[in-house]
XYZ file of C-alpha atoms in Angstrom:
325
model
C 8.798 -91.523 -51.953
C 9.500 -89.559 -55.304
C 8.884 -89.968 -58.283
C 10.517 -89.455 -61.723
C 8.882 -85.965 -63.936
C 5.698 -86.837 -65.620
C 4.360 -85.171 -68.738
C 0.619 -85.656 -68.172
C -0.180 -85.247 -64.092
C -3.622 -85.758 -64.599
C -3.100 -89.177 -66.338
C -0.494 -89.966 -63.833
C -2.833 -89.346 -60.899
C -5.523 -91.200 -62.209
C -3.319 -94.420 -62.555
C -1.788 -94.051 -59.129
C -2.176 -97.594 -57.381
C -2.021 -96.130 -53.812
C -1.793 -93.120 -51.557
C 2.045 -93.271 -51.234
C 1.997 -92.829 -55.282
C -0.514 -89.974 -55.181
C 1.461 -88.060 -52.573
C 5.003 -89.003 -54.259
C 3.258 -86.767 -57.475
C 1.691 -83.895 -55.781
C 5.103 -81.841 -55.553
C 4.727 -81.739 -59.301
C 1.699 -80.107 -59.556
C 2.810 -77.621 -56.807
C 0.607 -78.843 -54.027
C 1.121 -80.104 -50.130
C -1.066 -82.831 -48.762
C -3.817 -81.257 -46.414
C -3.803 -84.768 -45.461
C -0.180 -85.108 -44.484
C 1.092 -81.784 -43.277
C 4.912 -81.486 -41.641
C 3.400 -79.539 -39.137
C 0.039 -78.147 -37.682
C -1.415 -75.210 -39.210
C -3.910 -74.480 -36.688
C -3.607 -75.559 -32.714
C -5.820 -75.186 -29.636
C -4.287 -71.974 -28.615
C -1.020 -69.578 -30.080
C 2.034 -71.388 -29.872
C 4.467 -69.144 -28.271
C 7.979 -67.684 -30.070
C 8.901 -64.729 -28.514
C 10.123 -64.809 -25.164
C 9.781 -61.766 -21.875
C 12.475 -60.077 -21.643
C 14.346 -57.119 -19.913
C 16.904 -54.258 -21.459
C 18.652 -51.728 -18.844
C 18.451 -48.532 -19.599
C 22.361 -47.729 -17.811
C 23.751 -50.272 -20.073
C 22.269 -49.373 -23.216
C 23.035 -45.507 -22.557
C 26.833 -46.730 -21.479
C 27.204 -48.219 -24.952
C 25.070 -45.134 -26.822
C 27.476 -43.109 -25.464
C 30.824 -44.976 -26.399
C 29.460 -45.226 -29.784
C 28.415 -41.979 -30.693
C 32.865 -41.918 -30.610
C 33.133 -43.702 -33.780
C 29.369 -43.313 -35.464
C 27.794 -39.963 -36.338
C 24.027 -39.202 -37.895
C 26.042 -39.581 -41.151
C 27.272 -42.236 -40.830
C 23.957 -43.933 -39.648
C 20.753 -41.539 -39.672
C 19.499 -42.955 -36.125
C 22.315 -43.539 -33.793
C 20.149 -46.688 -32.275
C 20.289 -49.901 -30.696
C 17.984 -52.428 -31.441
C 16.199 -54.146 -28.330
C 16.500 -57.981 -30.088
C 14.327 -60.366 -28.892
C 16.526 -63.469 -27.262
C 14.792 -66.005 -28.925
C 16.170 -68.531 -31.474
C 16.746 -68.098 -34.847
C 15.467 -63.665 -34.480
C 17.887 -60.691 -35.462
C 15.626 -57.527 -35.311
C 12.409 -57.947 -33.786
C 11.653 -57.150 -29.918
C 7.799 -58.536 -29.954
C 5.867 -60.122 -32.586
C 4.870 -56.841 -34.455
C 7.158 -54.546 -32.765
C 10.333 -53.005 -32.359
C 12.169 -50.969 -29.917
C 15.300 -49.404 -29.551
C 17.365 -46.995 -27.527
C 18.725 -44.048 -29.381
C 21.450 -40.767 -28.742
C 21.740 -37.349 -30.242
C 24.146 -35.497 -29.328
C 24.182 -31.708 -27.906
C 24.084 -29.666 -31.012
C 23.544 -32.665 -33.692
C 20.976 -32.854 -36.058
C 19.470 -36.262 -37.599
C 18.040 -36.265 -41.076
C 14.576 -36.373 -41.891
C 13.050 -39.203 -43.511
C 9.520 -40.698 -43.753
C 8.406 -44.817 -43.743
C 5.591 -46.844 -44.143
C 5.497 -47.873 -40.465
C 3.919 -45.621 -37.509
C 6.639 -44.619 -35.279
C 6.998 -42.634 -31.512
C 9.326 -42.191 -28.613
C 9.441 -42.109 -25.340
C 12.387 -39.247 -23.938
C 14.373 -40.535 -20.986
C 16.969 -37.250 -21.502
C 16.478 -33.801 -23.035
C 16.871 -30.734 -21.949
C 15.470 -27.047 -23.355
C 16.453 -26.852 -27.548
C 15.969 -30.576 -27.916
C 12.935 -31.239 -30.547
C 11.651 -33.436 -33.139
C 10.390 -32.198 -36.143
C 7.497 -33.662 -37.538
C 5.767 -32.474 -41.109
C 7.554 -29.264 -40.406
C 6.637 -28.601 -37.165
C 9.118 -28.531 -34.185
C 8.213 -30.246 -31.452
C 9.954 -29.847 -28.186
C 10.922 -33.207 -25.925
C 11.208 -33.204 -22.483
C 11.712 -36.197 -20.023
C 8.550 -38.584 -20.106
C 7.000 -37.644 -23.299
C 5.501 -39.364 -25.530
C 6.322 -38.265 -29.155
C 4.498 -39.798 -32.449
C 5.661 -39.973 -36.019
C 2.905 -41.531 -37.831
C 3.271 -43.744 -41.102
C 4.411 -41.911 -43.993
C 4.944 -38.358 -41.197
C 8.353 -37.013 -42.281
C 10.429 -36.689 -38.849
C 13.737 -35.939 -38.206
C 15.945 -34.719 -34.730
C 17.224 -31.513 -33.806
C 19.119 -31.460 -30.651
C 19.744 -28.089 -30.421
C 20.214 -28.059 -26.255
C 23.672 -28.062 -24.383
C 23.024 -31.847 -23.726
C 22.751 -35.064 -25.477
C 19.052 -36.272 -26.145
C 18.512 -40.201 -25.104
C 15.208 -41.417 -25.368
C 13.777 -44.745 -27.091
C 11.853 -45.865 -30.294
C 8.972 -47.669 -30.982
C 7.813 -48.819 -34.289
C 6.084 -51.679 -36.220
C 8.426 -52.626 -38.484
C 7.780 -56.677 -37.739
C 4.590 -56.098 -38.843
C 5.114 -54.292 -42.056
C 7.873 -56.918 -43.084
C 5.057 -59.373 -42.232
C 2.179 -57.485 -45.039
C 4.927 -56.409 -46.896
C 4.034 -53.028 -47.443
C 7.365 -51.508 -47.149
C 8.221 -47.923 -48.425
C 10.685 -45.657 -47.455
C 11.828 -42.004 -48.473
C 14.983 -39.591 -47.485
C 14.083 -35.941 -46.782
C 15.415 -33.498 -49.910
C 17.323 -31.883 -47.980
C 19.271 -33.437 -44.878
C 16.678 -32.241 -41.982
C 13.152 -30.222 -42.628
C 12.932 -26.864 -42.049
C 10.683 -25.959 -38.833
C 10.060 -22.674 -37.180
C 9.305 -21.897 -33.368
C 8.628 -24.678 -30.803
C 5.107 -26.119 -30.645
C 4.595 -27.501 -27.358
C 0.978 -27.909 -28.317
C 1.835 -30.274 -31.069
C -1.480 -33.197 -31.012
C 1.578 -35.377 -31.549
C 2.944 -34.699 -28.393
C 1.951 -36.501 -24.942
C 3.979 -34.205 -22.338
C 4.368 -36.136 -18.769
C 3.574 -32.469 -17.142
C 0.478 -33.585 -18.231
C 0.011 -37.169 -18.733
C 2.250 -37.981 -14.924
C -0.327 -36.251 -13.261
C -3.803 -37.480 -14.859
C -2.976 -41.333 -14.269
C -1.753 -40.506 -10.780
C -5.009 -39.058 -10.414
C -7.347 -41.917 -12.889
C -9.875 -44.264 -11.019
C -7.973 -47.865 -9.756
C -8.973 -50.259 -12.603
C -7.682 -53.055 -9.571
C -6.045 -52.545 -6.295
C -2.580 -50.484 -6.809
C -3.138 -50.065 -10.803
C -3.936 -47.110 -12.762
C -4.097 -46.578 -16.455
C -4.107 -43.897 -18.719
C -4.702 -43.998 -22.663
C -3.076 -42.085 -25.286
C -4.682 -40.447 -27.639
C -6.376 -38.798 -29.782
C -4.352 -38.970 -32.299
C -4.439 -42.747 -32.143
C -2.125 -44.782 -34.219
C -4.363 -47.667 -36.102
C -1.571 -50.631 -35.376
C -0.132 -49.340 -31.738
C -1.665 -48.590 -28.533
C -0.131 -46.127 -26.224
C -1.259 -46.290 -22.492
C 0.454 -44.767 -18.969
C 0.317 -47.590 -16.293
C 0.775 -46.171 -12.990
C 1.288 -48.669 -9.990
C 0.812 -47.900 -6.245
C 4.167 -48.791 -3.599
C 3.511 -52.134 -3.108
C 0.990 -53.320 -5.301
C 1.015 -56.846 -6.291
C -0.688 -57.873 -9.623
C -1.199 -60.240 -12.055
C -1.888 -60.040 -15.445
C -3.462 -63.015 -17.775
C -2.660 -64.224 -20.716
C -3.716 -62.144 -23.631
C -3.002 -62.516 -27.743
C -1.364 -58.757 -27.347
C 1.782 -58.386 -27.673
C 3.281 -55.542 -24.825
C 6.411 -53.373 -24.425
C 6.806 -51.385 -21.571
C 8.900 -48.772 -20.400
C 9.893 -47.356 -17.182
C 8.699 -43.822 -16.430
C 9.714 -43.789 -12.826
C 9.815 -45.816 -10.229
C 11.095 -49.378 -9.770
C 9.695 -52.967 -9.035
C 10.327 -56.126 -10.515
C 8.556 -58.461 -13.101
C 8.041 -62.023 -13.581
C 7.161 -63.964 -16.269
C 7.624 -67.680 -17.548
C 9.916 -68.446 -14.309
C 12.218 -65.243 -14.828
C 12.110 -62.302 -12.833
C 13.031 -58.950 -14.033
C 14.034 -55.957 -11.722
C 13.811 -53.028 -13.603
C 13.987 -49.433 -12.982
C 13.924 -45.928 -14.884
C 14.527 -46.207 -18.623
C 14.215 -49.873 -18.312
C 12.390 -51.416 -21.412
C 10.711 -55.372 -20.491
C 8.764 -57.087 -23.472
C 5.821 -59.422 -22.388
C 5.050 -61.272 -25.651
C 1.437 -62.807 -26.593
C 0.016 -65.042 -24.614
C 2.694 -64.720 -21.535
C 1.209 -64.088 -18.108
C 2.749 -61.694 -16.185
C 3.192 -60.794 -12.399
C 4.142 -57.336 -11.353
C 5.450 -56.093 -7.847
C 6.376 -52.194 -7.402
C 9.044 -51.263 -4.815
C 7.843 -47.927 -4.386
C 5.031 -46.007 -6.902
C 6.365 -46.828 -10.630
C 5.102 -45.459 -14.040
C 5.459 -47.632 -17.133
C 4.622 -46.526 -20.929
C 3.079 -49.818 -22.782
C 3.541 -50.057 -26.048
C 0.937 -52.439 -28.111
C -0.305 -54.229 -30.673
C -4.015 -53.929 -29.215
C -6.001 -51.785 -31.334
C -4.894 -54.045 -34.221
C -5.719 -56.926 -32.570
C -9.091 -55.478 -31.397
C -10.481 -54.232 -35.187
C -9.430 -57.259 -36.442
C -11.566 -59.641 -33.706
C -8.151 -61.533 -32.566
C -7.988 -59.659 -29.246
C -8.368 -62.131 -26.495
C -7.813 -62.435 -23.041
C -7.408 -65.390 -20.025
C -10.061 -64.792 -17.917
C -8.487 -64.720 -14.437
C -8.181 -67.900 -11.714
Protein backbone atom coordinates (compact mmCIF):
# COMPACT_ATOMS: atom_id res chain seq x y z
CA UNK A 1 0.00 0.00 0.00
CA UNK A 2 1.21 3.63 -0.97
CA UNK A 3 0.22 6.50 -0.50
CA UNK A 4 -0.04 9.86 -2.34
CA UNK A 5 2.97 12.83 -0.97
CA UNK A 6 1.86 14.50 2.15
CA UNK A 7 2.89 17.97 3.24
CA UNK A 8 2.63 17.55 7.02
CA UNK A 9 3.90 13.70 8.03
CA UNK A 10 3.39 14.31 11.46
CA UNK A 11 -0.33 15.28 10.98
CA UNK A 12 -0.66 12.50 8.55
CA UNK A 13 0.62 9.91 11.02
CA UNK A 14 -1.39 10.98 13.71
CA UNK A 15 -4.67 10.52 11.62
CA UNK A 16 -3.65 7.16 10.27
CA UNK A 17 -6.74 4.75 10.89
CA UNK A 18 -4.58 1.55 10.88
CA UNK A 19 -1.18 -0.05 10.65
CA UNK A 20 -1.37 -0.64 6.85
CA UNK A 21 -1.77 3.41 6.65
CA UNK A 22 1.12 4.05 9.05
CA UNK A 23 3.47 1.77 7.15
CA UNK A 24 2.10 3.00 3.56
CA UNK A 25 3.67 6.71 5.03
CA UNK A 26 6.88 5.74 6.57
CA UNK A 27 8.84 5.72 3.10
CA UNK A 28 8.17 9.43 3.26
CA UNK A 29 9.80 10.20 6.20
CA UNK A 30 12.77 7.95 5.14
CA UNK A 31 12.21 5.12 7.54
CA UNK A 32 11.76 1.02 7.30
CA UNK A 33 9.44 -0.73 9.66
CA UNK A 34 11.54 -2.53 12.48
CA UNK A 35 8.30 -4.18 12.66
CA UNK A 36 8.07 -5.43 9.11
CA UNK A 37 11.53 -6.01 7.77
CA UNK A 38 12.05 -7.79 4.04
CA UNK A 39 14.51 -9.74 5.61
CA UNK A 40 16.27 -10.67 8.98
CA UNK A 41 18.87 -8.49 10.23
CA UNK A 42 20.17 -10.65 12.83
CA UNK A 43 19.93 -14.77 12.79
CA UNK A 44 20.99 -17.57 15.15
CA UNK A 45 24.29 -18.00 13.55
CA UNK A 46 26.25 -16.29 10.11
CA UNK A 47 24.43 -17.05 7.15
CA UNK A 48 26.89 -18.31 4.72
CA UNK A 49 27.84 -16.47 1.06
CA UNK A 50 31.03 -17.45 0.11
CA UNK A 51 31.60 -20.82 -0.92
CA UNK A 52 35.27 -23.39 -0.52
CA UNK A 53 36.89 -23.44 -3.27
CA UNK A 54 40.09 -24.64 -5.16
CA UNK A 55 42.49 -22.71 -7.91
CA UNK A 56 45.46 -24.86 -9.62
CA UNK A 57 48.44 -23.46 -9.59
CA UNK A 58 49.48 -25.29 -13.42
CA UNK A 59 46.48 -23.68 -14.83
CA UNK A 60 46.76 -20.34 -13.56
CA UNK A 61 50.66 -20.24 -14.45
CA UNK A 62 49.57 -21.78 -18.13
CA UNK A 63 47.39 -18.71 -18.63
CA UNK A 64 50.09 -16.12 -16.73
CA UNK A 65 52.28 -17.19 -19.13
CA UNK A 66 50.16 -16.86 -22.45
CA UNK A 67 49.26 -13.52 -21.27
CA UNK A 68 52.28 -11.91 -20.41
CA UNK A 69 52.23 -12.25 -24.84
CA UNK A 70 49.83 -9.54 -25.21
CA UNK A 71 49.97 -7.58 -21.57
CA UNK A 72 53.11 -5.94 -20.18
CA UNK A 73 53.64 -4.03 -16.54
CA UNK A 74 52.54 -1.05 -18.71
CA UNK A 75 49.98 -1.98 -19.82
CA UNK A 76 48.65 -3.28 -16.37
CA UNK A 77 51.08 -2.57 -13.28
CA UNK A 78 50.46 -6.24 -11.77
CA UNK A 79 50.29 -8.82 -14.43
CA UNK A 80 47.58 -10.80 -12.06
CA UNK A 81 44.76 -13.01 -11.98
CA UNK A 82 42.20 -12.65 -9.62
CA UNK A 83 41.21 -15.93 -7.59
CA UNK A 84 37.09 -15.01 -7.84
CA UNK A 85 35.06 -16.53 -5.50
CA UNK A 86 32.30 -18.89 -7.48
CA UNK A 87 29.53 -17.68 -5.74
CA UNK A 88 26.49 -15.79 -7.16
CA UNK A 89 26.21 -12.44 -7.93
CA UNK A 90 30.66 -11.82 -6.82
CA UNK A 91 33.29 -10.40 -9.41
CA UNK A 92 36.48 -9.76 -7.27
CA UNK A 93 36.48 -11.14 -3.96
CA UNK A 94 38.08 -14.71 -3.02
CA UNK A 95 36.82 -14.71 0.87
CA UNK A 96 34.78 -12.34 2.72
CA UNK A 97 37.64 -9.79 3.48
CA UNK A 98 40.16 -11.12 1.20
CA UNK A 99 41.66 -11.40 -2.01
CA UNK A 100 44.11 -13.48 -3.79
CA UNK A 101 45.62 -13.72 -6.96
CA UNK A 102 48.34 -15.33 -9.00
CA UNK A 103 50.80 -13.01 -10.58
CA UNK A 104 54.07 -13.13 -13.40
CA UNK A 105 57.09 -10.99 -13.91
CA UNK A 106 59.02 -11.65 -16.33
CA UNK A 107 63.02 -12.27 -16.45
CA UNK A 108 64.38 -8.82 -16.60
CA UNK A 109 60.91 -6.78 -16.09
CA UNK A 110 60.31 -4.34 -13.65
CA UNK A 111 56.71 -3.44 -12.10
CA UNK A 112 56.03 0.05 -10.86
CA UNK A 113 55.85 1.04 -7.45
CA UNK A 114 52.79 2.14 -5.90
CA UNK A 115 51.38 2.29 -2.33
CA UNK A 116 47.39 1.51 -1.05
CA UNK A 117 45.40 1.67 1.82
CA UNK A 118 45.15 -2.13 2.16
CA UNK A 119 48.01 -4.46 3.80
CA UNK A 120 49.37 -6.61 1.17
CA UNK A 121 52.08 -9.90 0.94
CA UNK A 122 53.04 -12.79 -1.24
CA UNK A 123 53.79 -15.98 -1.18
CA UNK A 124 56.80 -16.95 -4.15
CA UNK A 125 56.09 -20.22 -5.92
CA UNK A 126 59.12 -19.21 -8.67
CA UNK A 127 62.19 -16.98 -8.41
CA UNK A 128 65.41 -17.44 -8.86
CA UNK A 129 68.76 -15.23 -7.69
CA UNK A 130 68.06 -11.15 -8.91
CA UNK A 131 64.36 -11.52 -8.30
CA UNK A 132 63.26 -8.90 -5.39
CA UNK A 133 60.61 -6.73 -4.16
CA UNK A 134 61.24 -3.47 -3.12
CA UNK A 135 59.60 -2.22 -0.25
CA UNK A 136 60.08 1.62 1.23
CA UNK A 137 63.31 1.47 -0.65
CA UNK A 138 64.65 -1.50 0.42
CA UNK A 139 65.26 -4.55 -1.89
CA UNK A 140 64.17 -7.52 -0.77
CA UNK A 141 65.19 -10.73 -2.34
CA UNK A 142 62.34 -13.69 -3.05
CA UNK A 143 63.04 -17.07 -3.14
CA UNK A 144 60.61 -20.11 -3.39
CA UNK A 145 58.34 -20.32 -0.14
CA UNK A 146 58.65 -16.91 1.19
CA UNK A 147 56.55 -14.99 2.63
CA UNK A 148 56.86 -11.28 1.57
CA UNK A 149 54.73 -8.25 3.27
CA UNK A 150 53.79 -4.88 1.92
CA UNK A 151 51.97 -3.25 4.63
CA UNK A 152 49.13 -0.53 4.18
CA UNK A 153 50.29 2.60 2.80
CA UNK A 154 54.33 0.56 2.28
CA UNK A 155 55.32 1.68 -1.23
CA UNK A 156 56.29 -1.74 -3.13
CA UNK A 157 57.06 -2.42 -6.42
CA UNK A 158 58.91 -5.71 -8.48
CA UNK A 159 62.20 -6.04 -9.84
CA UNK A 160 62.84 -9.23 -11.56
CA UNK A 161 66.17 -8.80 -12.30
CA UNK A 162 67.04 -12.90 -12.54
CA UNK A 163 67.33 -14.94 -15.89
CA UNK A 164 63.78 -16.31 -15.05
CA UNK A 165 60.28 -15.24 -14.75
CA UNK A 166 59.06 -14.60 -11.05
CA UNK A 167 55.45 -16.39 -10.29
CA UNK A 168 54.30 -16.17 -6.96
CA UNK A 169 50.73 -15.08 -5.49
CA UNK A 170 49.03 -12.06 -3.70
CA UNK A 171 47.21 -11.57 -0.79
CA UNK A 172 45.43 -8.50 0.23
CA UNK A 173 42.29 -7.09 1.96
CA UNK A 174 40.83 -5.22 -0.46
CA UNK A 175 37.04 -6.73 0.39
CA UNK A 176 37.47 -5.33 3.49
CA UNK A 177 38.56 -1.86 2.71
CA UNK A 178 35.70 -1.56 0.01
CA UNK A 179 33.56 -2.72 2.96
CA UNK A 180 34.91 0.59 5.60
CA UNK A 181 35.50 2.45 2.72
CA UNK A 182 38.72 3.73 3.44
CA UNK A 183 40.17 3.54 0.07
CA UNK A 184 43.39 5.47 -1.00
CA UNK A 185 45.74 4.83 -3.50
CA UNK A 186 49.07 6.49 -4.84
CA UNK A 187 51.54 5.82 -8.03
CA UNK A 188 55.28 5.94 -7.24
CA UNK A 189 56.99 9.41 -8.84
CA UNK A 190 58.92 7.73 -10.71
CA UNK A 191 57.98 4.26 -12.41
CA UNK A 192 59.82 1.84 -9.72
CA UNK A 193 61.76 3.10 -6.32
CA UNK A 194 65.17 3.23 -6.20
CA UNK A 195 66.78 0.41 -3.82
CA UNK A 196 70.35 -0.49 -3.24
CA UNK A 197 71.92 -4.01 -2.30
CA UNK A 198 69.74 -7.04 -1.37
CA UNK A 199 68.47 -7.27 2.21
CA UNK A 200 67.81 -10.73 2.96
CA UNK A 201 67.31 -9.65 6.53
CA UNK A 202 64.41 -7.50 5.62
CA UNK A 203 61.65 -7.94 9.04
CA UNK A 204 59.32 -8.05 6.05
CA UNK A 205 60.60 -11.08 4.84
CA UNK A 206 59.57 -14.76 6.09
CA UNK A 207 62.30 -16.96 4.12
CA UNK A 208 61.13 -20.87 4.01
CA UNK A 209 65.08 -21.66 4.74
CA UNK A 210 63.85 -20.63 7.81
CA UNK A 211 60.25 -20.84 8.40
CA UNK A 212 60.18 -24.87 6.41
CA UNK A 213 62.29 -25.98 9.00
CA UNK A 214 60.85 -24.45 12.43
CA UNK A 215 57.18 -25.86 11.79
CA UNK A 216 58.67 -29.18 10.73
CA UNK A 217 60.26 -29.04 13.94
CA UNK A 218 57.02 -27.06 16.25
CA UNK A 219 55.18 -29.20 18.97
CA UNK A 220 51.86 -31.29 17.29
CA UNK A 221 48.96 -28.93 18.23
CA UNK A 222 46.82 -32.55 17.22
CA UNK A 223 47.94 -35.75 15.75
CA UNK A 224 49.75 -35.04 12.18
CA UNK A 225 49.36 -31.02 12.50
CA UNK A 226 51.87 -28.45 13.07
CA UNK A 227 51.63 -24.73 13.00
CA UNK A 228 53.79 -21.97 12.78
CA UNK A 229 52.90 -18.10 13.16
CA UNK A 230 54.18 -15.25 11.31
CA UNK A 231 55.35 -12.51 12.72
CA UNK A 232 56.57 -9.98 14.22
CA UNK A 233 55.82 -7.68 12.07
CA UNK A 234 52.16 -8.60 12.32
CA UNK A 235 49.68 -7.13 9.98
CA UNK A 236 46.53 -5.74 12.23
CA UNK A 237 43.70 -7.22 9.60
CA UNK A 238 45.68 -10.60 8.31
CA UNK A 239 47.11 -13.49 9.99
CA UNK A 240 49.95 -15.34 8.49
CA UNK A 241 50.59 -18.95 9.83
CA UNK A 242 52.76 -22.19 8.25
CA UNK A 243 50.55 -25.37 8.65
CA UNK A 244 52.61 -28.33 8.32
CA UNK A 245 50.77 -31.80 8.07
CA UNK A 246 52.30 -35.28 8.72
CA UNK A 247 51.88 -38.25 5.56
CA UNK A 248 48.73 -39.37 6.38
CA UNK A 249 47.19 -37.31 8.82
CA UNK A 250 43.53 -37.07 8.88
CA UNK A 251 41.89 -33.91 10.44
CA UNK A 252 39.09 -31.99 10.91
CA UNK A 253 38.61 -28.59 11.40
CA UNK A 254 35.27 -26.82 12.96
CA UNK A 255 33.45 -24.25 12.05
CA UNK A 256 34.92 -20.91 12.86
CA UNK A 257 33.69 -17.01 11.93
CA UNK A 258 37.40 -16.73 10.17
CA UNK A 259 37.61 -16.54 7.00
CA UNK A 260 40.93 -18.83 5.54
CA UNK A 261 43.05 -18.98 2.36
CA UNK A 262 45.57 -21.39 2.04
CA UNK A 263 48.31 -22.13 -0.09
CA UNK A 264 50.33 -25.05 -0.96
CA UNK A 265 53.97 -24.99 0.13
CA UNK A 266 54.72 -28.57 -0.69
CA UNK A 267 53.26 -31.52 -0.56
CA UNK A 268 49.84 -32.78 -1.67
CA UNK A 269 46.52 -34.14 -0.09
CA UNK A 270 43.11 -33.37 -0.67
CA UNK A 271 40.34 -31.21 1.05
CA UNK A 272 36.77 -31.44 1.68
CA UNK A 273 34.35 -29.15 2.49
CA UNK A 274 30.43 -28.69 2.11
CA UNK A 275 30.29 -32.15 0.03
CA UNK A 276 33.25 -31.14 -2.43
CA UNK A 277 36.54 -32.48 -2.33
CA UNK A 278 39.54 -30.68 -3.45
CA UNK A 279 42.92 -32.39 -4.44
CA UNK A 280 45.40 -29.94 -4.44
CA UNK A 281 49.04 -29.83 -4.73
CA UNK A 282 52.08 -27.25 -4.91
CA UNK A 283 51.02 -23.69 -5.71
CA UNK A 284 47.51 -24.73 -5.23
CA UNK A 285 45.41 -21.90 -3.52
CA UNK A 286 41.78 -23.50 -1.64
CA UNK A 287 39.54 -20.81 0.21
CA UNK A 288 37.57 -22.16 3.30
CA UNK A 289 35.11 -19.30 3.97
CA UNK A 290 33.52 -18.47 7.58
CA UNK A 291 31.78 -20.77 9.20
CA UNK A 292 32.65 -23.88 6.68
CA UNK A 293 34.01 -27.01 8.33
CA UNK A 294 36.71 -28.50 6.80
CA UNK A 295 38.35 -32.04 6.53
CA UNK A 296 41.92 -32.42 5.50
CA UNK A 297 43.82 -35.67 4.34
CA UNK A 298 47.70 -35.37 3.28
CA UNK A 299 49.07 -37.87 0.73
CA UNK A 300 52.46 -37.54 1.81
CA UNK A 301 53.90 -34.51 4.40
CA UNK A 302 52.29 -31.12 2.90
CA UNK A 303 52.96 -27.43 3.91
CA UNK A 304 50.19 -24.87 3.48
CA UNK A 305 50.52 -20.89 4.06
CA UNK A 306 46.96 -19.65 5.63
CA UNK A 307 46.04 -16.54 4.99
CA UNK A 308 43.36 -14.85 7.57
CA UNK A 309 41.12 -12.63 8.74
CA UNK A 310 41.82 -13.76 12.51
CA UNK A 311 43.53 -11.13 14.29
CA UNK A 312 40.70 -8.84 13.12
CA UNK A 313 38.24 -10.99 14.15
CA UNK A 314 40.00 -11.63 17.52
CA UNK A 315 40.47 -7.58 18.65
CA UNK A 316 37.23 -7.04 17.65
CA UNK A 317 35.52 -10.06 20.03
CA UNK A 318 33.81 -11.78 16.76
CA UNK A 319 36.32 -14.65 16.71
CA UNK A 320 34.48 -17.82 17.34
CA UNK A 321 34.87 -21.29 16.99
CA UNK A 322 32.59 -24.86 16.87
CA UNK A 323 33.69 -26.63 19.61
CA UNK A 324 34.43 -30.12 18.23
CA UNK A 325 31.87 -33.44 18.21
Amino acid sequence: MTTAPVADLPSAFAAAPDLDAVNALLPQAGVGPGWAKPKPSVYPQPHKVFVPAHWRAAETRSALDSAARYVDTHMSERRNLILVNPHEGNDYATARTLVAAYQLVLAGETARSHRHSPNALRLVLDAAPGACTIVDGVRVPMEPGDVLLTPNWAWHGHDNGASADAFWIDFLDVPFIHLIEPMFFEQYPDWIEPAGEPNPESPYRFAFSQTGPAVRAAAETRQGERWLELGPPHMTTIGLALRHLSAGSVLHDPRTTMNAIYAVLEGSGELTAEGRSFPFARGDVLVVPAWTPADWIARGEATLLRVSDEPMLRALGLLRSETPA
